[in-house]
Amino acid sequence: MTNDDFESFVDLWQAMRDTYPNAKPINERTIAIEFEALKPVAELKDISRALSAHKRNDQDGMFAPTAAHLMKYIRGDSESRSLSAWTMVERAIQSVGNYDSVVFPEPAIMAAIIDMGGWLELCKVTEKELPFKKQEFVKRYNGYMVQPPREWSRHLPGLTELSNLKEFPDRIPDPKLIGDTQQCLMVYQNGSDNKPKMVSLKEATKDLPGELGILTQRATGSD
């Protein structure tokens, strides 16, 4: 979830709490704590499903839900979610290929593919290598489900974009959006260009403390 989902989360959470008339009243600040606990690991639709599952539980369902209650339902679904994400990636490899740039609907997918060498590298996978790439992707994706990436590439460049980047920058096609269009647009808008920041040695050493900075600059001839 993102901060934009907070109001919808409050409505959903309060609606469930209202089904427990004997539960201790909670305020928006308390709900905000639950929201922050669940935000990195779930979307609103996941929360809705987990709340329904909690309500159906013949033991835990007797008590008003907390984030801790919902985590077991959300994490229990992590395997199917990671396999679903890989299925989306595999289909894109086959249907889109390495020429087009792409955007997937989750930062975790984007970050996992970057960690695996990028879109072009992943598209080189052979049928024999596919099961191993699947295992690697699932492992990396699940890691980002636990600890979401703080930043990610707004898109994964394909061969056409990389080939035209220098000589024909006006001929770079828009990336293909894979999966949910709105989610892809959010990933694109909140992502970064992922371009390395170029820093000179002089700039890098200027903030070193006292004598150490002077000695480093002298040794490198960057006075």
mmCIF file with all atom_site columns, C-alpha atoms in Angstrom:
data_model
loop_
_atom_site.group_PDB
_atom_site.id
_atom_site.type_symbol
_atom_site.label_atom_id
_atom_site.label_alt_id
_atom_site.label_comp_id
_atom_site.label_asym_id
_atom_site.label_entity_id
_atom_site.label_seq_id
_atom_site.pdbx_PDB_ins_code
_atom_site.Cartn_x
_atom_site.Cartn_y
_atom_site.Cartn_z
_atom_site.occupancy
_atom_site.B_iso_or_equiv
_atom_site.pdbx_formal_charge
_atom_site.auth_seq_id
_atom_site.auth_comp_id
_atom_site.auth_asym_id
_atom_site.auth_atom_id
_atom_site.pdbx_PDB_model_num
ATOM 1   C CA . MET A 1 1   ? 0.000   0.000   0.000   1.00 0.00 ? 1   MET A CA 1
ATOM 2   C CA . THR A 1 2   ? 0.949   3.644   -0.272  1.00 0.00 ? 2   THR A CA 1
ATOM 3   C CA . ASN A 1 3   ? 0.008   6.643   1.853   1.00 0.00 ? 3   ASN A CA 1
ATOM 4   C CA . ASP A 1 4   ? -2.736  7.390   -0.673  1.00 0.00 ? 4   ASP A CA 1
ATOM 5   C CA . ASP A 1 5   ? -4.498  4.225   0.509   1.00 0.00 ? 5   ASP A CA 1
ATOM 6   C CA . PHE A 1 6   ? -4.796  5.380   4.118   1.00 0.00 ? 6   PHE A CA 1
ATOM 7   C CA . GLU A 1 7   ? -8.339  6.762   3.990   1.00 0.00 ? 7   GLU A CA 1
ATOM 8   C CA . SER A 1 8   ? -9.642  3.630   2.257   1.00 0.00 ? 8   SER A CA 1
ATOM 9   C CA . PHE A 1 9   ? -7.788  1.524   4.815   1.00 0.00 ? 9   PHE A CA 1
ATOM 10  C CA . VAL A 1 10  ? -9.418  3.461   7.670   1.00 0.00 ? 10  VAL A CA 1
ATOM 11  C CA . ASP A 1 11  ? -12.875 2.851   6.192   1.00 0.00 ? 11  ASP A CA 1
ATOM 12  C CA . LEU A 1 12  ? -12.157 -0.850  5.726   1.00 0.00 ? 12  LEU A CA 1
ATOM 13  C CA . TRP A 1 13  ? -10.634 -1.261  9.169   1.00 0.00 ? 13  TRP A CA 1
ATOM 14  C CA . GLN A 1 14  ? -13.396 0.628   10.944  1.00 0.00 ? 14  GLN A CA 1
ATOM 15  C CA . ALA A 1 15  ? -16.093 -1.334  9.109   1.00 0.00 ? 15  ALA A CA 1
ATOM 16  C CA . MET A 1 16  ? -14.608 -4.580  10.374  1.00 0.00 ? 16  MET A CA 1
ATOM 17  C CA . ARG A 1 17  ? -14.230 -3.220  13.904  1.00 0.00 ? 17  ARG A CA 1
ATOM 18  C CA . ASP A 1 18  ? -17.889 -2.228  13.896  1.00 0.00 ? 18  ASP A CA 1
ATOM 19  C CA . THR A 1 19  ? -18.795 -5.912  13.663  1.00 0.00 ? 19  THR A CA 1
ATOM 20  C CA . TYR A 1 20  ? -17.280 -6.325  17.147  1.00 0.00 ? 20  TYR A CA 1
ATOM 21  C CA . PRO A 1 21  ? -19.557 -4.157  19.348  1.00 0.00 ? 21  PRO A CA 1
ATOM 22  C CA . ASN A 1 22  ? -17.713 -5.174  22.520  1.00 0.00 ? 22  ASN A CA 1
ATOM 23  C CA . ALA A 1 23  ? -14.268 -4.281  21.193  1.00 0.00 ? 23  ALA A CA 1
ATOM 24  C CA . LYS A 1 24  ? -12.348 -1.416  22.726  1.00 0.00 ? 24  LYS A CA 1
ATOM 25  C CA . PRO A 1 25  ? -12.866 1.791   20.671  1.00 0.00 ? 25  PRO A CA 1
ATOM 26  C CA . ILE A 1 26  ? -9.896  2.880   18.565  1.00 0.00 ? 26  ILE A CA 1
ATOM 27  C CA . ASN A 1 27  ? -8.999  6.233   17.071  1.00 0.00 ? 27  ASN A CA 1
ATOM 28  C CA . GLU A 1 28  ? -7.345  7.188   13.788  1.00 0.00 ? 28  GLU A CA 1
ATOM 29  C CA . ARG A 1 29  ? -3.914  7.313   15.410  1.00 0.00 ? 29  ARG A CA 1
ATOM 30  C CA . THR A 1 30  ? -4.262  3.695   16.506  1.00 0.00 ? 30  THR A CA 1
ATOM 31  C CA . ILE A 1 31  ? -5.418  2.692   13.017  1.00 0.00 ? 31  ILE A CA 1
ATOM 32  C CA . ALA A 1 32  ? -2.392  4.524   11.598  1.00 0.00 ? 32  ALA A CA 1
ATOM 33  C CA . ILE A 1 33  ? -0.113  2.227   13.598  1.00 0.00 ? 33  ILE A CA 1
ATOM 34  C CA . GLU A 1 34  ? -1.828  -0.830  12.109  1.00 0.00 ? 34  GLU A CA 1
ATOM 35  C CA . PHE A 1 35  ? -1.579  0.763   8.645   1.00 0.00 ? 35  PHE A CA 1
ATOM 36  C CA . GLU A 1 36  ? 2.178   1.336   8.952   1.00 0.00 ? 36  GLU A CA 1
ATOM 37  C CA . ALA A 1 37  ? 2.667   -2.268  10.050  1.00 0.00 ? 37  ALA A CA 1
ATOM 38  C CA . LEU A 1 38  ? 0.790   -3.635  7.040   1.00 0.00 ? 38  LEU A CA 1
ATOM 39  C CA . LYS A 1 39  ? 1.733   -1.068  4.385   1.00 0.00 ? 39  LYS A CA 1
ATOM 40  C CA . PRO A 1 40  ? 5.031   -2.666  3.260   1.00 0.00 ? 40  PRO A CA 1
ATOM 41  C CA . VAL A 1 41  ? 3.636   -6.174  2.871   1.00 0.00 ? 41  VAL A CA 1
ATOM 42  C CA . ALA A 1 42  ? 0.130   -5.883  1.436   1.00 0.00 ? 42  ALA A CA 1
ATOM 43  C CA . GLU A 1 43  ? -2.219  -4.091  -0.926  1.00 0.00 ? 43  GLU A CA 1
ATOM 44  C CA . LEU A 1 44  ? -5.760  -3.048  0.035   1.00 0.00 ? 44  LEU A CA 1
ATOM 45  C CA . LYS A 1 45  ? -7.196  -6.101  -1.709  1.00 0.00 ? 45  LYS A CA 1
ATOM 46  C CA . ASP A 1 46  ? -4.888  -8.296  0.400   1.00 0.00 ? 46  ASP A CA 1
ATOM 47  C CA . ILE A 1 47  ? -6.108  -6.584  3.575   1.00 0.00 ? 47  ILE A CA 1
ATOM 48  C CA . SER A 1 48  ? -9.726  -7.124  2.553   1.00 0.00 ? 48  SER A CA 1
ATOM 49  C CA . ARG A 1 49  ? -9.131  -10.828 1.919   1.00 0.00 ? 49  ARG A CA 1
ATOM 50  C CA . ALA A 1 50  ? -7.222  -11.209 5.186   1.00 0.00 ? 50  ALA A CA 1
ATOM 51  C CA . LEU A 1 51  ? -9.999  -9.498  7.159   1.00 0.00 ? 51  LEU A CA 1
ATOM 52  C CA . SER A 1 52  ? -12.555 -11.856 5.640   1.00 0.00 ? 52  SER A CA 1
ATOM 53  C CA . ALA A 1 53  ? -10.361 -14.864 6.460   1.00 0.00 ? 53  ALA A CA 1
ATOM 54  C CA . HIS A 1 54  ? -9.948  -13.611 10.022  1.00 0.00 ? 54  HIS A CA 1
ATOM 55  C CA . LYS A 1 55  ? -13.700 -13.220 10.410  1.00 0.00 ? 55  LYS A CA 1
ATOM 56  C CA . ARG A 1 56  ? -14.229 -16.814 9.253   1.00 0.00 ? 56  ARG A CA 1
ATOM 57  C CA . ASN A 1 57  ? -11.667 -18.216 11.698  1.00 0.00 ? 57  ASN A CA 1
ATOM 58  C CA . ASP A 1 58  ? -13.554 -20.034 14.445  1.00 0.00 ? 58  ASP A CA 1
ATOM 59  C CA . GLN A 1 59  ? -10.951 -19.049 17.060  1.00 0.00 ? 59  GLN A CA 1
ATOM 60  C CA . ASP A 1 60  ? -9.204  -15.783 16.193  1.00 0.00 ? 60  ASP A CA 1
ATOM 61  C CA . GLY A 1 61  ? -12.370 -14.503 14.538  1.00 0.00 ? 61  GLY A CA 1
ATOM 62  C CA . MET A 1 62  ? -13.966 -14.087 17.944  1.00 0.00 ? 62  MET A CA 1
ATOM 63  C CA . PHE A 1 63  ? -11.667 -11.129 18.577  1.00 0.00 ? 63  PHE A CA 1
ATOM 64  C CA . ALA A 1 64  ? -11.277 -7.803  16.781  1.00 0.00 ? 64  ALA A CA 1
ATOM 65  C CA . PRO A 1 65  ? -8.410  -8.061  14.275  1.00 0.00 ? 65  PRO A CA 1
ATOM 66  C CA . THR A 1 66  ? -4.960  -6.532  14.618  1.00 0.00 ? 66  THR A CA 1
ATOM 67  C CA . ALA A 1 67  ? -2.121  -6.316  12.118  1.00 0.00 ? 67  ALA A CA 1
ATOM 68  C CA . ALA A 1 68  ? -0.555  -9.350  13.805  1.00 0.00 ? 68  ALA A CA 1
ATOM 69  C CA . HIS A 1 69  ? -3.716  -11.384 13.159  1.00 0.00 ? 69  HIS A CA 1
ATOM 70  C CA . LEU A 1 70  ? -3.694  -10.505 9.461   1.00 0.00 ? 70  LEU A CA 1
ATOM 71  C CA . MET A 1 71  ? -0.003  -11.177 8.832   1.00 0.00 ? 71  MET A CA 1
ATOM 72  C CA . LYS A 1 72  ? -0.418  -14.947 8.915   1.00 0.00 ? 72  LYS A CA 1
ATOM 73  C CA . TYR A 1 73  ? -3.048  -14.779 6.170   1.00 0.00 ? 73  TYR A CA 1
ATOM 74  C CA . ILE A 1 74  ? -0.998  -12.359 4.081   1.00 0.00 ? 74  ILE A CA 1
ATOM 75  C CA . ARG A 1 75  ? 2.281   -14.263 4.447   1.00 0.00 ? 75  ARG A CA 1
ATOM 76  C CA . GLY A 1 76  ? 0.502   -17.543 3.887   1.00 0.00 ? 76  GLY A CA 1
ATOM 77  C CA . ASP A 1 77  ? -0.413  -16.259 0.446   1.00 0.00 ? 77  ASP A CA 1
ATOM 78  C CA . SER A 1 78  ? 3.145   -15.113 -0.367  1.00 0.00 ? 78  SER A CA 1
ATOM 79  C CA . GLU A 1 79  ? 4.024   -18.247 -2.364  1.00 0.00 ? 79  GLU A CA 1
ATOM 80  C CA . SER A 1 80  ? 1.061   -17.908 -4.703  1.00 0.00 ? 80  SER A CA 1
ATOM 81  C CA . ARG A 1 81  ? 1.742   -14.184 -5.081  1.00 0.00 ? 81  ARG A CA 1
ATOM 82  C CA . SER A 1 82  ? 5.395   -14.713 -5.992  1.00 0.00 ? 82  SER A CA 1
ATOM 83  C CA . LEU A 1 83  ? 4.474   -17.452 -8.485  1.00 0.00 ? 83  LEU A CA 1
ATOM 84  C CA . SER A 1 84  ? 1.835   -15.179 -10.001 1.00 0.00 ? 84  SER A CA 1
ATOM 85  C CA . ALA A 1 85  ? 4.446   -12.418 -10.364 1.00 0.00 ? 85  ALA A CA 1
ATOM 86  C CA . TRP A 1 86  ? 6.849   -14.812 -12.073 1.00 0.00 ? 86  TRP A CA 1
ATOM 87  C CA . THR A 1 87  ? 4.117   -15.991 -14.454 1.00 0.00 ? 87  THR A CA 1
ATOM 88  C CA . MET A 1 88  ? 3.597   -12.364 -15.476 1.00 0.00 ? 88  MET A CA 1
ATOM 89  C CA . VAL A 1 89  ? 7.333   -11.900 -16.053 1.00 0.00 ? 89  VAL A CA 1
ATOM 90  C CA . GLU A 1 90  ? 7.670   -15.142 -18.012 1.00 0.00 ? 90  GLU A CA 1
ATOM 91  C CA . ARG A 1 91  ? 4.753   -14.235 -20.282 1.00 0.00 ? 91  ARG A CA 1
ATOM 92  C CA . ALA A 1 92  ? 6.290   -10.804 -20.909 1.00 0.00 ? 92  ALA A CA 1
ATOM 93  C CA . ILE A 1 93  ? 9.586   -12.431 -21.878 1.00 0.00 ? 93  ILE A CA 1
ATOM 94  C CA . GLN A 1 94  ? 7.737   -14.548 -24.428 1.00 0.00 ? 94  GLN A CA 1
ATOM 95  C CA . SER A 1 95  ? 5.261   -11.970 -25.743 1.00 0.00 ? 95  SER A CA 1
ATOM 96  C CA . VAL A 1 96  ? 7.162   -8.672  -25.482 1.00 0.00 ? 96  VAL A CA 1
ATOM 97  C CA . GLY A 1 97  ? 10.771  -9.771  -25.694 1.00 0.00 ? 97  GLY A CA 1
ATOM 98  C CA . ASN A 1 98  ? 13.990  -7.848  -25.321 1.00 0.00 ? 98  ASN A CA 1
ATOM 99  C CA . TYR A 1 99  ? 13.380  -5.075  -27.859 1.00 0.00 ? 99  TYR A CA 1
ATOM 100 C CA . ASP A 1 100 ? 10.735  -3.154  -25.898 1.00 0.00 ? 100 ASP A CA 1
ATOM 101 C CA . SER A 1 101 ? 11.216  -1.449  -22.555 1.00 0.00 ? 101 SER A CA 1
ATOM 102 C CA . VAL A 1 102 ? 8.758   -2.566  -19.884 1.00 0.00 ? 102 VAL A CA 1
ATOM 103 C CA . VAL A 1 103 ? 7.070   -1.492  -16.652 1.00 0.00 ? 103 VAL A CA 1
ATOM 104 C CA . PHE A 1 104 ? 5.621   -4.050  -14.230 1.00 0.00 ? 104 PHE A CA 1
ATOM 105 C CA . PRO A 1 105 ? 2.876   -3.236  -11.687 1.00 0.00 ? 105 PRO A CA 1
ATOM 106 C CA . GLU A 1 106 ? 4.982   -3.802  -8.553  1.00 0.00 ? 106 GLU A CA 1
ATOM 107 C CA . PRO A 1 107 ? 8.234   -2.207  -7.343  1.00 0.00 ? 107 PRO A CA 1
ATOM 108 C CA . ALA A 1 108 ? 9.252   -5.642  -6.020  1.00 0.00 ? 108 ALA A CA 1
ATOM 109 C CA . ILE A 1 109 ? 9.139   -7.089  -9.548  1.00 0.00 ? 109 ILE A CA 1
ATOM 110 C CA . MET A 1 110 ? 11.171  -4.204  -10.961 1.00 0.00 ? 110 MET A CA 1
ATOM 111 C CA . ALA A 1 111 ? 13.796  -4.445  -8.208  1.00 0.00 ? 111 ALA A CA 1
ATOM 112 C CA . ALA A 1 112 ? 14.064  -8.243  -8.483  1.00 0.00 ? 112 ALA A CA 1
ATOM 113 C CA . ILE A 1 113 ? 14.675  -8.064  -12.251 1.00 0.00 ? 113 ILE A CA 1
ATOM 114 C CA . ILE A 1 114 ? 17.319  -5.362  -11.809 1.00 0.00 ? 114 ILE A CA 1
ATOM 115 C CA . ASP A 1 115 ? 19.061  -7.581  -9.241  1.00 0.00 ? 115 ASP A CA 1
ATOM 116 C CA . MET A 1 116 ? 19.035  -10.400 -11.805 1.00 0.00 ? 116 MET A CA 1
ATOM 117 C CA . GLY A 1 117 ? 20.917  -8.274  -14.323 1.00 0.00 ? 117 GLY A CA 1
ATOM 118 C CA . GLY A 1 118 ? 18.101  -6.306  -15.921 1.00 0.00 ? 118 GLY A CA 1
ATOM 119 C CA . TRP A 1 119 ? 15.450  -6.936  -18.551 1.00 0.00 ? 119 TRP A CA 1
ATOM 120 C CA . LEU A 1 120 ? 17.814  -7.657  -21.450 1.00 0.00 ? 120 LEU A CA 1
ATOM 121 C CA . GLU A 1 121 ? 19.756  -10.182 -19.415 1.00 0.00 ? 121 GLU A CA 1
ATOM 122 C CA . LEU A 1 122 ? 16.599  -11.914 -18.235 1.00 0.00 ? 122 LEU A CA 1
ATOM 123 C CA . CYS A 1 123 ? 15.284  -12.150 -21.792 1.00 0.00 ? 123 CYS A CA 1
ATOM 124 C CA . LYS A 1 124 ? 18.361  -14.186 -22.738 1.00 0.00 ? 124 LYS A CA 1
ATOM 125 C CA . VAL A 1 125 ? 17.189  -17.055 -20.536 1.00 0.00 ? 125 VAL A CA 1
ATOM 126 C CA . THR A 1 126 ? 17.001  -20.433 -22.249 1.00 0.00 ? 126 THR A CA 1
ATOM 127 C CA . GLU A 1 127 ? 14.316  -23.037 -21.665 1.00 0.00 ? 127 GLU A CA 1
ATOM 128 C CA . LYS A 1 128 ? 16.849  -25.095 -19.724 1.00 0.00 ? 128 LYS A CA 1
ATOM 129 C CA . GLU A 1 129 ? 17.739  -22.146 -17.471 1.00 0.00 ? 129 GLU A CA 1
ATOM 130 C CA . LEU A 1 130 ? 14.127  -21.111 -16.892 1.00 0.00 ? 130 LEU A CA 1
ATOM 131 C CA . PRO A 1 131 ? 13.495  -23.166 -13.698 1.00 0.00 ? 131 PRO A CA 1
ATOM 132 C CA . PHE A 1 132 ? 16.633  -21.741 -12.089 1.00 0.00 ? 132 PHE A CA 1
ATOM 133 C CA . LYS A 1 133 ? 15.702  -18.179 -13.042 1.00 0.00 ? 133 LYS A CA 1
ATOM 134 C CA . LYS A 1 134 ? 12.249  -18.799 -11.599 1.00 0.00 ? 134 LYS A CA 1
ATOM 135 C CA . GLN A 1 135 ? 13.760  -19.887 -8.277  1.00 0.00 ? 135 GLN A CA 1
ATOM 136 C CA . GLU A 1 136 ? 16.037  -16.859 -8.194  1.00 0.00 ? 136 GLU A CA 1
ATOM 137 C CA . PHE A 1 137 ? 13.206  -14.471 -9.004  1.00 0.00 ? 137 PHE A CA 1
ATOM 138 C CA . VAL A 1 138 ? 10.876  -15.943 -6.370  1.00 0.00 ? 138 VAL A CA 1
ATOM 139 C CA . LYS A 1 139 ? 13.592  -15.678 -3.729  1.00 0.00 ? 139 LYS A CA 1
ATOM 140 C CA . ARG A 1 140 ? 14.396  -12.055 -4.569  1.00 0.00 ? 140 ARG A CA 1
ATOM 141 C CA . TYR A 1 141 ? 10.736  -11.091 -4.925  1.00 0.00 ? 141 TYR A CA 1
ATOM 142 C CA . ASN A 1 142 ? 9.839   -12.595 -1.544  1.00 0.00 ? 142 ASN A CA 1
ATOM 143 C CA . GLY A 1 143 ? 12.736  -10.690 -0.011  1.00 0.00 ? 143 GLY A CA 1
ATOM 144 C CA . TYR A 1 144 ? 11.298  -7.438  -1.339  1.00 0.00 ? 144 TYR A CA 1
ATOM 145 C CA . MET A 1 145 ? 7.886   -8.408  0.003   1.00 0.00 ? 145 MET A CA 1
ATOM 146 C CA . VAL A 1 146 ? 9.405   -8.512  3.503   1.00 0.00 ? 146 VAL A CA 1
ATOM 147 C CA . GLN A 1 147 ? 11.599  -5.427  2.991   1.00 0.00 ? 147 GLN A CA 1
ATOM 148 C CA . PRO A 1 148 ? 10.177  -3.342  0.108   1.00 0.00 ? 148 PRO A CA 1
ATOM 149 C CA . PRO A 1 149 ? 12.694  -1.517  -2.097  1.00 0.00 ? 149 PRO A CA 1
ATOM 150 C CA . ARG A 1 150 ? 13.180  2.123   -1.177  1.00 0.00 ? 150 ARG A CA 1
ATOM 151 C CA . GLU A 1 151 ? 13.741  2.983   -4.807  1.00 0.00 ? 151 GLU A CA 1
ATOM 152 C CA . TRP A 1 152 ? 13.402  1.234   -8.130  1.00 0.00 ? 152 TRP A CA 1
ATOM 153 C CA . SER A 1 153 ? 13.820  1.923   -11.838 1.00 0.00 ? 153 SER A CA 1
ATOM 154 C CA . ARG A 1 154 ? 10.799  3.635   -13.347 1.00 0.00 ? 154 ARG A CA 1
ATOM 155 C CA . HIS A 1 155 ? 11.125  1.255   -16.308 1.00 0.00 ? 155 HIS A CA 1
ATOM 156 C CA . LEU A 1 156 ? 13.348  -1.579  -17.514 1.00 0.00 ? 156 LEU A CA 1
ATOM 157 C CA . PRO A 1 157 ? 15.048  -0.545  -20.778 1.00 0.00 ? 157 PRO A CA 1
ATOM 158 C CA . GLY A 1 158 ? 14.921  -2.786  -23.814 1.00 0.00 ? 158 GLY A CA 1
ATOM 159 C CA . LEU A 1 159 ? 17.282  -3.110  -26.751 1.00 0.00 ? 159 LEU A CA 1
ATOM 160 C CA . THR A 1 160 ? 15.598  -0.462  -28.918 1.00 0.00 ? 160 THR A CA 1
ATOM 161 C CA . GLU A 1 161 ? 15.843  2.201   -26.220 1.00 0.00 ? 161 GLU A CA 1
ATOM 162 C CA . LEU A 1 162 ? 19.455  1.410   -25.374 1.00 0.00 ? 162 LEU A CA 1
ATOM 163 C CA . SER A 1 163 ? 20.452  1.357   -29.046 1.00 0.00 ? 163 SER A CA 1
ATOM 164 C CA . ASN A 1 164 ? 18.781  4.709   -29.827 1.00 0.00 ? 164 ASN A CA 1
ATOM 165 C CA . LEU A 1 165 ? 19.713  6.455   -26.598 1.00 0.00 ? 165 LEU A CA 1
ATOM 166 C CA . LYS A 1 166 ? 22.768  8.301   -27.948 1.00 0.00 ? 166 LYS A CA 1
ATOM 167 C CA . GLU A 1 167 ? 22.217  8.623   -31.673 1.00 0.00 ? 167 GLU A CA 1
ATOM 168 C CA . PHE A 1 168 ? 18.411  8.864   -31.896 1.00 0.00 ? 168 PHE A CA 1
ATOM 169 C CA . PRO A 1 169 ? 17.092  10.037  -28.498 1.00 0.00 ? 169 PRO A CA 1
ATOM 170 C CA . ASP A 1 170 ? 13.888  11.273  -30.170 1.00 0.00 ? 170 ASP A CA 1
ATOM 171 C CA . ARG A 1 171 ? 13.080  7.777   -31.420 1.00 0.00 ? 171 ARG A CA 1
ATOM 172 C CA . ILE A 1 172 ? 12.774  6.050   -28.065 1.00 0.00 ? 172 ILE A CA 1
ATOM 173 C CA . PRO A 1 173 ? 9.364   4.366   -27.819 1.00 0.00 ? 173 PRO A CA 1
ATOM 174 C CA . ASP A 1 174 ? 7.287   4.402   -24.666 1.00 0.00 ? 174 ASP A CA 1
ATOM 175 C CA . PRO A 1 175 ? 7.706   1.353   -22.439 1.00 0.00 ? 175 PRO A CA 1
ATOM 176 C CA . LYS A 1 176 ? 5.118   -1.419  -22.495 1.00 0.00 ? 176 LYS A CA 1
ATOM 177 C CA . LEU A 1 177 ? 2.910   -1.586  -19.393 1.00 0.00 ? 177 LEU A CA 1
ATOM 178 C CA . ILE A 1 178 ? 2.634   -5.180  -18.190 1.00 0.00 ? 178 ILE A CA 1
ATOM 179 C CA . GLY A 1 179 ? -0.429  -6.065  -16.114 1.00 0.00 ? 179 GLY A CA 1
ATOM 180 C CA . ASP A 1 180 ? -2.615  -3.521  -14.304 1.00 0.00 ? 180 ASP A CA 1
ATOM 181 C CA . THR A 1 181 ? -2.284  -0.179  -16.103 1.00 0.00 ? 181 THR A CA 1
ATOM 182 C CA . GLN A 1 182 ? -2.888  2.052   -13.062 1.00 0.00 ? 182 GLN A CA 1
ATOM 183 C CA . GLN A 1 183 ? -0.434  0.126   -10.914 1.00 0.00 ? 183 GLN A CA 1
ATOM 184 C CA . CYS A 1 184 ? 2.177   0.319   -13.683 1.00 0.00 ? 184 CYS A CA 1
ATOM 185 C CA . LEU A 1 185 ? 1.696   4.088   -13.909 1.00 0.00 ? 185 LEU A CA 1
ATOM 186 C CA . MET A 1 186 ? 2.222   4.408   -10.151 1.00 0.00 ? 186 MET A CA 1
ATOM 187 C CA . VAL A 1 187 ? 5.415   2.345   -10.381 1.00 0.00 ? 187 VAL A CA 1
ATOM 188 C CA . TYR A 1 188 ? 6.614   4.511   -13.272 1.00 0.00 ? 188 TYR A CA 1
ATOM 189 C CA . GLN A 1 189 ? 5.750   7.836   -11.615 1.00 0.00 ? 189 GLN A CA 1
ATOM 190 C CA . ASN A 1 190 ? 7.339   6.921   -8.279  1.00 0.00 ? 190 ASN A CA 1
ATOM 191 C CA . GLY A 1 191 ? 10.408  5.231   -9.747  1.00 0.00 ? 191 GLY A CA 1
ATOM 192 C CA . SER A 1 192 ? 13.803  6.723   -10.484 1.00 0.00 ? 192 SER A CA 1
ATOM 193 C CA . ASP A 1 193 ? 15.847  7.014   -13.659 1.00 0.00 ? 193 ASP A CA 1
ATOM 194 C CA . ASN A 1 194 ? 18.435  4.752   -12.041 1.00 0.00 ? 194 ASN A CA 1
ATOM 195 C CA . LYS A 1 195 ? 21.291  6.724   -13.565 1.00 0.00 ? 195 LYS A CA 1
ATOM 196 C CA . PRO A 1 196 ? 24.547  6.594   -11.552 1.00 0.00 ? 196 PRO A CA 1
ATOM 197 C CA . LYS A 1 197 ? 25.583  9.913   -10.102 1.00 0.00 ? 197 LYS A CA 1
ATOM 198 C CA . MET A 1 198 ? 28.990  10.963  -11.399 1.00 0.00 ? 198 MET A CA 1
ATOM 199 C CA . VAL A 1 199 ? 31.212  12.418  -8.689  1.00 0.00 ? 199 VAL A CA 1
ATOM 200 C CA . SER A 1 200 ? 34.802  13.533  -9.155  1.00 0.00 ? 200 SER A CA 1
ATOM 201 C CA . LEU A 1 201 ? 37.496  12.287  -6.782  1.00 0.00 ? 201 LEU A CA 1
ATOM 202 C CA . LYS A 1 202 ? 38.004  15.835  -5.562  1.00 0.00 ? 202 LYS A CA 1
ATOM 203 C CA . GLU A 1 203 ? 34.322  16.126  -4.625  1.00 0.00 ? 203 GLU A CA 1
ATOM 204 C CA . ALA A 1 204 ? 34.381  12.732  -2.941  1.00 0.00 ? 204 ALA A CA 1
ATOM 205 C CA . THR A 1 205 ? 37.381  13.599  -0.734  1.00 0.00 ? 205 THR A CA 1
ATOM 206 C CA . LYS A 1 206 ? 36.584  17.207  0.119   1.00 0.00 ? 206 LYS A CA 1
ATOM 207 C CA . ASP A 1 207 ? 34.492  16.254  3.160   1.00 0.00 ? 207 ASP A CA 1
ATOM 208 C CA . LEU A 1 208 ? 37.043  13.863  4.632   1.00 0.00 ? 208 LEU A CA 1
ATOM 209 C CA . PRO A 1 209 ? 38.222  15.113  8.042   1.00 0.00 ? 209 PRO A CA 1
ATOM 210 C CA . GLY A 1 210 ? 41.243  17.417  8.275   1.00 0.00 ? 210 GLY A CA 1
ATOM 211 C CA . GLU A 1 211 ? 44.608  15.887  7.541   1.00 0.00 ? 211 GLU A CA 1
ATOM 212 C CA . LEU A 1 212 ? 43.133  12.736  6.012   1.00 0.00 ? 212 LEU A CA 1
ATOM 213 C CA . GLY A 1 213 ? 41.404  14.767  3.320   1.00 0.00 ? 213 GLY A CA 1
ATOM 214 C CA . ILE A 1 214 ? 44.564  16.762  2.562   1.00 0.00 ? 214 ILE A CA 1
ATOM 215 C CA . LEU A 1 215 ? 46.717  13.617  2.323   1.00 0.00 ? 215 LEU A CA 1
ATOM 216 C CA . THR A 1 216 ? 44.189  11.895  0.082   1.00 0.00 ? 216 THR A CA 1
ATOM 217 C CA . GLN A 1 217 ? 44.027  14.841  -2.299  1.00 0.00 ? 217 GLN A CA 1
ATOM 218 C CA . ARG A 1 218 ? 47.808  15.114  -2.441  1.00 0.00 ? 218 ARG A CA 1
ATOM 219 C CA . ALA A 1 219 ? 48.184  11.383  -3.102  1.00 0.00 ? 219 ALA A CA 1
ATOM 220 C CA . THR A 1 220 ? 45.737  11.552  -5.999  1.00 0.00 ? 220 THR A CA 1
ATOM 221 C CA . GLY A 1 221 ? 46.969  14.851  -7.343  1.00 0.00 ? 221 GLY A CA 1
ATOM 222 C CA . SER A 1 222 ? 43.553  16.478  -6.909  1.00 0.00 ? 222 SER A CA 1
ATOM 223 C CA . ASP A 1 223 ? 44.697  19.650  -5.093  1.00 0.00 ? 223 ASP A CA 1
#
